[in-house]
Short mmCIF file of C-alpha atoms and ligand atoms in Angstrom, two decimals:
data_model
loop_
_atom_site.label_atom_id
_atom_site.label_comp_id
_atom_site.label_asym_id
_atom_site.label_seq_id
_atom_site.Cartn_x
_atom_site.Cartn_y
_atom_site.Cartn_z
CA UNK A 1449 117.36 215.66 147.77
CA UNK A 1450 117.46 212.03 146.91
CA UNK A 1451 121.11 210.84 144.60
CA UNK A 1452 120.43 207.71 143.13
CA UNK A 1453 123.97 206.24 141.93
CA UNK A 1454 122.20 203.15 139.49
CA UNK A 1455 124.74 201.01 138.31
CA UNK A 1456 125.77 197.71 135.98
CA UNK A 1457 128.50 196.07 137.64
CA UNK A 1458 130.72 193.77 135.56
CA UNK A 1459 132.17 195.64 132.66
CA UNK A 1460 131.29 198.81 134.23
CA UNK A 1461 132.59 199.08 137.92
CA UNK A 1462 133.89 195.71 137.57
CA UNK A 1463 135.91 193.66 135.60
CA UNK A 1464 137.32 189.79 135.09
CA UNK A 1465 140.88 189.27 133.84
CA UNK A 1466 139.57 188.98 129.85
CA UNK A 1467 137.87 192.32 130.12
CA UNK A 1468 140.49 194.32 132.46
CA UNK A 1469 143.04 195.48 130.11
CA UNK A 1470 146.55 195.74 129.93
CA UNK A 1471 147.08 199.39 131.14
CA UNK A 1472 147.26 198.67 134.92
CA UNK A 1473 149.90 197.15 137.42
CA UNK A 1474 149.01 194.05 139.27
CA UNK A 1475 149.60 195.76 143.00
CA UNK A 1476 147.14 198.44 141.68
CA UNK A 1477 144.56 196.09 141.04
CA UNK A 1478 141.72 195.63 144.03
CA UNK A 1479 140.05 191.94 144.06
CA UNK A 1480 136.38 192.10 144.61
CA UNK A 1481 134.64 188.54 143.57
CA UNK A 1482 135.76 185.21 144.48
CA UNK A 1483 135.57 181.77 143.21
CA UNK A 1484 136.45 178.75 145.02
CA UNK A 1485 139.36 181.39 146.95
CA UNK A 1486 140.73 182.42 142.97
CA UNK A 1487 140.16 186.37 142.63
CA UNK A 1488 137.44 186.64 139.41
CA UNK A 1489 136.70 190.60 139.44
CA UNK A 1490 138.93 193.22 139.90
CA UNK A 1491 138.50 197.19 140.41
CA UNK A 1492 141.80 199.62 140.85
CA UNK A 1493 142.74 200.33 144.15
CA UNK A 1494 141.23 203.61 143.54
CA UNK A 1495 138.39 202.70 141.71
CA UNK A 1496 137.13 200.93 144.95
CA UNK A 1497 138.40 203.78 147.22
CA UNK A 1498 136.22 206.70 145.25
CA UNK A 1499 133.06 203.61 145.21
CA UNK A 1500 133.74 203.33 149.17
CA UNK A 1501 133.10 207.24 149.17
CA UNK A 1502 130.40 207.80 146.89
CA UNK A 1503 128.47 204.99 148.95
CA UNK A 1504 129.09 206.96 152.22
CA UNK A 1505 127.39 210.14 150.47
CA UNK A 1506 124.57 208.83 148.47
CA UNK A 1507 122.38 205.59 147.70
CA UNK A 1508 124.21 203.33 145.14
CA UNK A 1509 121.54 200.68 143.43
CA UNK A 1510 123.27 197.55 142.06
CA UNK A 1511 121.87 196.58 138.57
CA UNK A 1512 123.04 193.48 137.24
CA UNK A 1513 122.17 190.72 134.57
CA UNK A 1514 123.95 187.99 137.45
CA UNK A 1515 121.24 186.36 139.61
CA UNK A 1516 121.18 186.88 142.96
CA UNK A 1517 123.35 183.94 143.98
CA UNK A 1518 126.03 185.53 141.60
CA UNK A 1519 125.86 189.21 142.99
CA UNK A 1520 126.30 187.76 145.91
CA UNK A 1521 129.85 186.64 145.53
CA UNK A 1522 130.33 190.05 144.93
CA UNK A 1523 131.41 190.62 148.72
CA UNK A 1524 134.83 192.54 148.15
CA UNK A 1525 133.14 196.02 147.02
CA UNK A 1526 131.17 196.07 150.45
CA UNK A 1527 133.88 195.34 152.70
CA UNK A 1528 133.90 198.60 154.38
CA UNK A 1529 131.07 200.44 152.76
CA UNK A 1530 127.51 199.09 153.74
CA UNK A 1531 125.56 196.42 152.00
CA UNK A 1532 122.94 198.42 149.16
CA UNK A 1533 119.18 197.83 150.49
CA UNK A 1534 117.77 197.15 147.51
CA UNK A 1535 119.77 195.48 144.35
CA UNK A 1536 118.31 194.53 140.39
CA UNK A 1537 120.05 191.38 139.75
CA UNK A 1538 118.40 189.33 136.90
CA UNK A 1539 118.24 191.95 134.82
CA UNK A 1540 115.75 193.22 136.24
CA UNK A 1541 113.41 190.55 136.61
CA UNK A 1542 114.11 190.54 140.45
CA UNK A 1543 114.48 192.92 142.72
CA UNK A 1544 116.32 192.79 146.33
CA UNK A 1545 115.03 194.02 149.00
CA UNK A 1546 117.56 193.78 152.26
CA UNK A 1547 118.71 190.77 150.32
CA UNK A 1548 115.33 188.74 149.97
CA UNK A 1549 113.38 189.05 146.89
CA UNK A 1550 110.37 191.40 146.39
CA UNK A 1551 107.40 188.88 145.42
CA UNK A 1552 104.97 191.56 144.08
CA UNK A 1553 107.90 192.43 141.72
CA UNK A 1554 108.72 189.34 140.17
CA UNK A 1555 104.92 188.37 139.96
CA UNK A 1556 104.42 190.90 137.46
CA UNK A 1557 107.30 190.41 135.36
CA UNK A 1558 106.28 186.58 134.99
CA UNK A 1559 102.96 187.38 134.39
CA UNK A 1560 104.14 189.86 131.52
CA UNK A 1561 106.12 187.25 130.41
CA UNK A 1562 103.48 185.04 129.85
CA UNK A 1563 101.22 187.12 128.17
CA UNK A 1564 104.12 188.12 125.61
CA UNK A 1565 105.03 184.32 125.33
CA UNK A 1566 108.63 185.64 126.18
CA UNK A 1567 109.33 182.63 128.60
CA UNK A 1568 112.24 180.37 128.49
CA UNK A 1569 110.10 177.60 126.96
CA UNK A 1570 109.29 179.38 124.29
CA UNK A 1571 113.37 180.00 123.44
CA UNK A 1572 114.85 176.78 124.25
CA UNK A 1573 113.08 174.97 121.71
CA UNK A 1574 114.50 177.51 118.93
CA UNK A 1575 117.87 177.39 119.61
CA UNK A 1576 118.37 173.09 119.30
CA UNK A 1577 118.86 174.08 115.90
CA UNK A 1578 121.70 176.37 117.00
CA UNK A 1579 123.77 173.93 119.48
CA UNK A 1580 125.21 172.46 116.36
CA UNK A 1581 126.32 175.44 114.86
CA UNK A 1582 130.13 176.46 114.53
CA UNK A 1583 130.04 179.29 117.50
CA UNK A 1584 127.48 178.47 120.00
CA UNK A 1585 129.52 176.01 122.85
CA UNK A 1586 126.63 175.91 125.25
CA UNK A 1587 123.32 177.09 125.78
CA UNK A 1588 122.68 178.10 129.25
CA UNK A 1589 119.52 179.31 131.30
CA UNK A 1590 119.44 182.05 134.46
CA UNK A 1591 117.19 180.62 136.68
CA UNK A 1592 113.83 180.41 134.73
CA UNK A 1593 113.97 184.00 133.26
CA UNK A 1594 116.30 183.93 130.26
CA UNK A 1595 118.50 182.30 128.04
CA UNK A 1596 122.48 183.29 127.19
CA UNK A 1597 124.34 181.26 124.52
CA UNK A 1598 128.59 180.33 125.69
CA UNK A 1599 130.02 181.11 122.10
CA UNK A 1600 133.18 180.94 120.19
CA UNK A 1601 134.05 184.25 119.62
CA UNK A 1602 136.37 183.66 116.99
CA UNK A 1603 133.34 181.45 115.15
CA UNK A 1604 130.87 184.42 116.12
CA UNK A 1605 130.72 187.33 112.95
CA UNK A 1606 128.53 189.98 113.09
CA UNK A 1607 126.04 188.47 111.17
CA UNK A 1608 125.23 185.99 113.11
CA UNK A 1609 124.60 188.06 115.55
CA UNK A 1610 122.41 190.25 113.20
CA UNK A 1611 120.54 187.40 112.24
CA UNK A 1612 119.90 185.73 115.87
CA UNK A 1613 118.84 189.46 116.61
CA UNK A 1614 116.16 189.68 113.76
CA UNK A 1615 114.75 186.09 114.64
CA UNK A 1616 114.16 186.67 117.97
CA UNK A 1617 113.16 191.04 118.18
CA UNK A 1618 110.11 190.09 116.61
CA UNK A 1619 109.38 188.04 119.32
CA UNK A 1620 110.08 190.22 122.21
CA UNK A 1621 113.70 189.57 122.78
CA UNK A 1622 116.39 192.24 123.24
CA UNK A 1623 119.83 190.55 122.02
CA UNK A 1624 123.09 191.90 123.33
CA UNK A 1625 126.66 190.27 122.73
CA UNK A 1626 129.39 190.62 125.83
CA UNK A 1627 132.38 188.69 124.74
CA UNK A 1628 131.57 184.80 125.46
CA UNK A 1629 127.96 185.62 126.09
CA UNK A 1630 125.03 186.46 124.16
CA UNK A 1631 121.88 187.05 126.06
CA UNK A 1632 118.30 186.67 124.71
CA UNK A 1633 116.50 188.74 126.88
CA UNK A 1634 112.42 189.50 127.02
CA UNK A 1635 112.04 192.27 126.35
CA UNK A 1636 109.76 192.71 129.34
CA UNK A 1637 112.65 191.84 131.64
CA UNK A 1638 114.84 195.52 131.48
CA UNK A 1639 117.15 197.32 134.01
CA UNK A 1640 115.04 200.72 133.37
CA UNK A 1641 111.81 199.43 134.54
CA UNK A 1642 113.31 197.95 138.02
CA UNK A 1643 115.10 201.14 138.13
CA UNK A 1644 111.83 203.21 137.79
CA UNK A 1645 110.24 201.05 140.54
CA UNK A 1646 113.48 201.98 143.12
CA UNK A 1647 113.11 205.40 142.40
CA UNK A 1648 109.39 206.08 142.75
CA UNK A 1649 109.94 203.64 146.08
CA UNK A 1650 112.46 205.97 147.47
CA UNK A 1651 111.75 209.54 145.90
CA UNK A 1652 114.89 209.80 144.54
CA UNK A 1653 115.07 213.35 142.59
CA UNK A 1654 118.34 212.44 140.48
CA UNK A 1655 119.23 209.48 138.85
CA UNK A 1656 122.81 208.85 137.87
CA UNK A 1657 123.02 205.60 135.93
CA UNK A 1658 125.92 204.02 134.18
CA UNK A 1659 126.29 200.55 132.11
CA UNK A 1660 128.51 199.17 129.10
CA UNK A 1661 125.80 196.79 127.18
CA UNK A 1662 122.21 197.24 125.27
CA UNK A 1663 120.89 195.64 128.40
CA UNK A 1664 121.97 199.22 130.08
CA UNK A 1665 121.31 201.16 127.14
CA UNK A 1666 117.63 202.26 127.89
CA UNK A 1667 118.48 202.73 131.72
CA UNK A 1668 121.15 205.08 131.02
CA UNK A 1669 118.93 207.47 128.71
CA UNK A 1670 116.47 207.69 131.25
CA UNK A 1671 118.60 208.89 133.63
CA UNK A 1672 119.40 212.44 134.29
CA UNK A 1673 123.56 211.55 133.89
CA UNK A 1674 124.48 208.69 132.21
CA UNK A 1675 127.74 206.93 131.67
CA UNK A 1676 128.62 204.30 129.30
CA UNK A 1677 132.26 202.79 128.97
CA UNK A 1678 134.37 203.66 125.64
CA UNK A 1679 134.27 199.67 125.21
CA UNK A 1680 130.75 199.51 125.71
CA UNK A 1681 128.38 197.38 123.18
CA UNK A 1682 125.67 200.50 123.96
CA UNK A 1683 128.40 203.10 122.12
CA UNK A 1684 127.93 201.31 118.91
CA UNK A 1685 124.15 200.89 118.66
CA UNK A 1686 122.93 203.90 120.02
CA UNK A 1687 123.51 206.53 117.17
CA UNK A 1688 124.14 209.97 118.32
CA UNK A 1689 123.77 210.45 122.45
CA UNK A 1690 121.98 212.79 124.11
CA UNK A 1691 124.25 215.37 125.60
CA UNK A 1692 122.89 214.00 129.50
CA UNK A 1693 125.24 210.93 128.40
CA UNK A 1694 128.62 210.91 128.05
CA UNK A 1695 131.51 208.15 127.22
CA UNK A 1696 134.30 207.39 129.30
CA UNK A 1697 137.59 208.19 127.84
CA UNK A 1698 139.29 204.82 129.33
CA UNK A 1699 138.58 201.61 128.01
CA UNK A 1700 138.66 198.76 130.59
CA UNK A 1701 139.05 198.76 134.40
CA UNK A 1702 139.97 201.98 133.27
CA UNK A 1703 136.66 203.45 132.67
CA UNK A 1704 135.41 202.22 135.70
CA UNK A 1705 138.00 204.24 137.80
CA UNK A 1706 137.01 206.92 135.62
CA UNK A 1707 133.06 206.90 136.04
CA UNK A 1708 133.47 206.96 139.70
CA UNK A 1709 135.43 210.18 139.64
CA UNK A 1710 132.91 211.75 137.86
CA UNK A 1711 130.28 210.56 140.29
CA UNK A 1712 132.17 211.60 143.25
CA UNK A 1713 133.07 215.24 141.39
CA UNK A 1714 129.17 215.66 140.99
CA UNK A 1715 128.83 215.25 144.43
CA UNK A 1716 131.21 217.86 145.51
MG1 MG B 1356 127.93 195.02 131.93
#
């Protein structure tokens, strides 16, 4: 029997100063990204101590909306356990294999995208009208598969992010909002489909999958146990759950901690 332990990373097992909460002691705090030598993600002490253990016991499968270059920083949460072979960074629209890039994967989300006219060039156009509006700050691309506004969140209500959302859906976008960022996503680029792919490529029999935003949302209902984070974007768009998913009782690093106990308890 094949565990597959599927997971977002920031927001879910990981978490930047903004999005940590106040609950927990700076000597409790484990640092796990770096930026020019300044600590940018944090886990608890014993949120990285239950990962290192789950890792030892079954295959954990990075899925992340950073690039590559970006998961890559990541290096504190493999100090001691081993490097994932394969990783979803992109959203999706890559996947790692022993840290290269699959080709035949990527091909065929680029080809989808061009067939659904879902590429960046068809996006950046649309939103000059937008870089002189009140919340967005910047407009900024990941690599050449999608677009993410920088916004003012104070500027930001939720109907402009109903709006943006309606203008761009019927084009084959997926919006989702976390905090400064608001993706525009093709809808052809998803977590669940690169998760699909891992798990037909390794026979996995049981899927555990986890993730905070509506770029997890779809990936976590597919899976046979799904957790999503009591601050989690997904909580508030998905009407009621299925009973397979369930939502942390922490909010913040919190949560994290608190997904990877119920992980490791499934394992026991
Ligand atoms: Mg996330």
């Amino acid at each position: 029997m094949t565990i597959l332990f599927a997971s977002d990373l920031d927001r879910t097992l990981i978490y930047s100063k903004n999005s940590r909460g106040k609950e927990v002691s700076e000597q409790d705090f484990a640092e796990v990204e770096w930026i020019d030598e300044k600590p940018t993600a944090f886990m608890t002490n014993k949120g990285l101590q239950l990962f290192q253990h789950i890792t030892s016991s079954i295959t954990f499968l990075p899925v992340t909306t950073r690039t590559a270059e970006q998961y890559n920083r990541i290096t504190g949460l493999f100090h001691t356990a081993e490097k994932p072979k394969y990783a979803i960074v992109s959203n999706g629209a890559v996947i790692l294999e022993d840290g290269k890039a699959l080709t035949e994967w990527s091909d065929k989300v680029i080809a989808q995208m061009q067939q659904d006219c879902t590429s960046i060039e068809h996006v950046l156009p649309q939103l000059d009208a937008y870089k002189k509006n009140k919340f967005v700050l910047k407009v900024m691309q990941a690599e050449s598969w999608f677009v993410y506004l920088i916004i003012d969140e104070h500027a930001f209500s939720v109907e402009d992010f109903e709006n943006l959302s309606q203008i761009f859906y019927q084009q084959g976008f997926t919006l989702s909002h976390q905090g400064r960022k608001v993706y525009i996503m093709p809808t052809c680029i998803n977590k669940s489909t690169a998760l699909q792919f891992i798990k037909e490529r390794i026979a996995a029999t049981t899927v555990i999958a986890a993730g905070d935003s509506m770029l997890d949302f779809e990936m976590v209902l597919n899976a046979d146990h799904g957790f999503i984070p009591s601050h989690g974007e997904a909580i508030y768009k998905g009407g009621r759950l299925p009973s397979h998913v369930s939502i942390t009782d922490q909010a913040g690093v919190l949560a994290g901690e608190e997904i990877l106990k119920k992980v490791s308890d499934y394992l026991l």
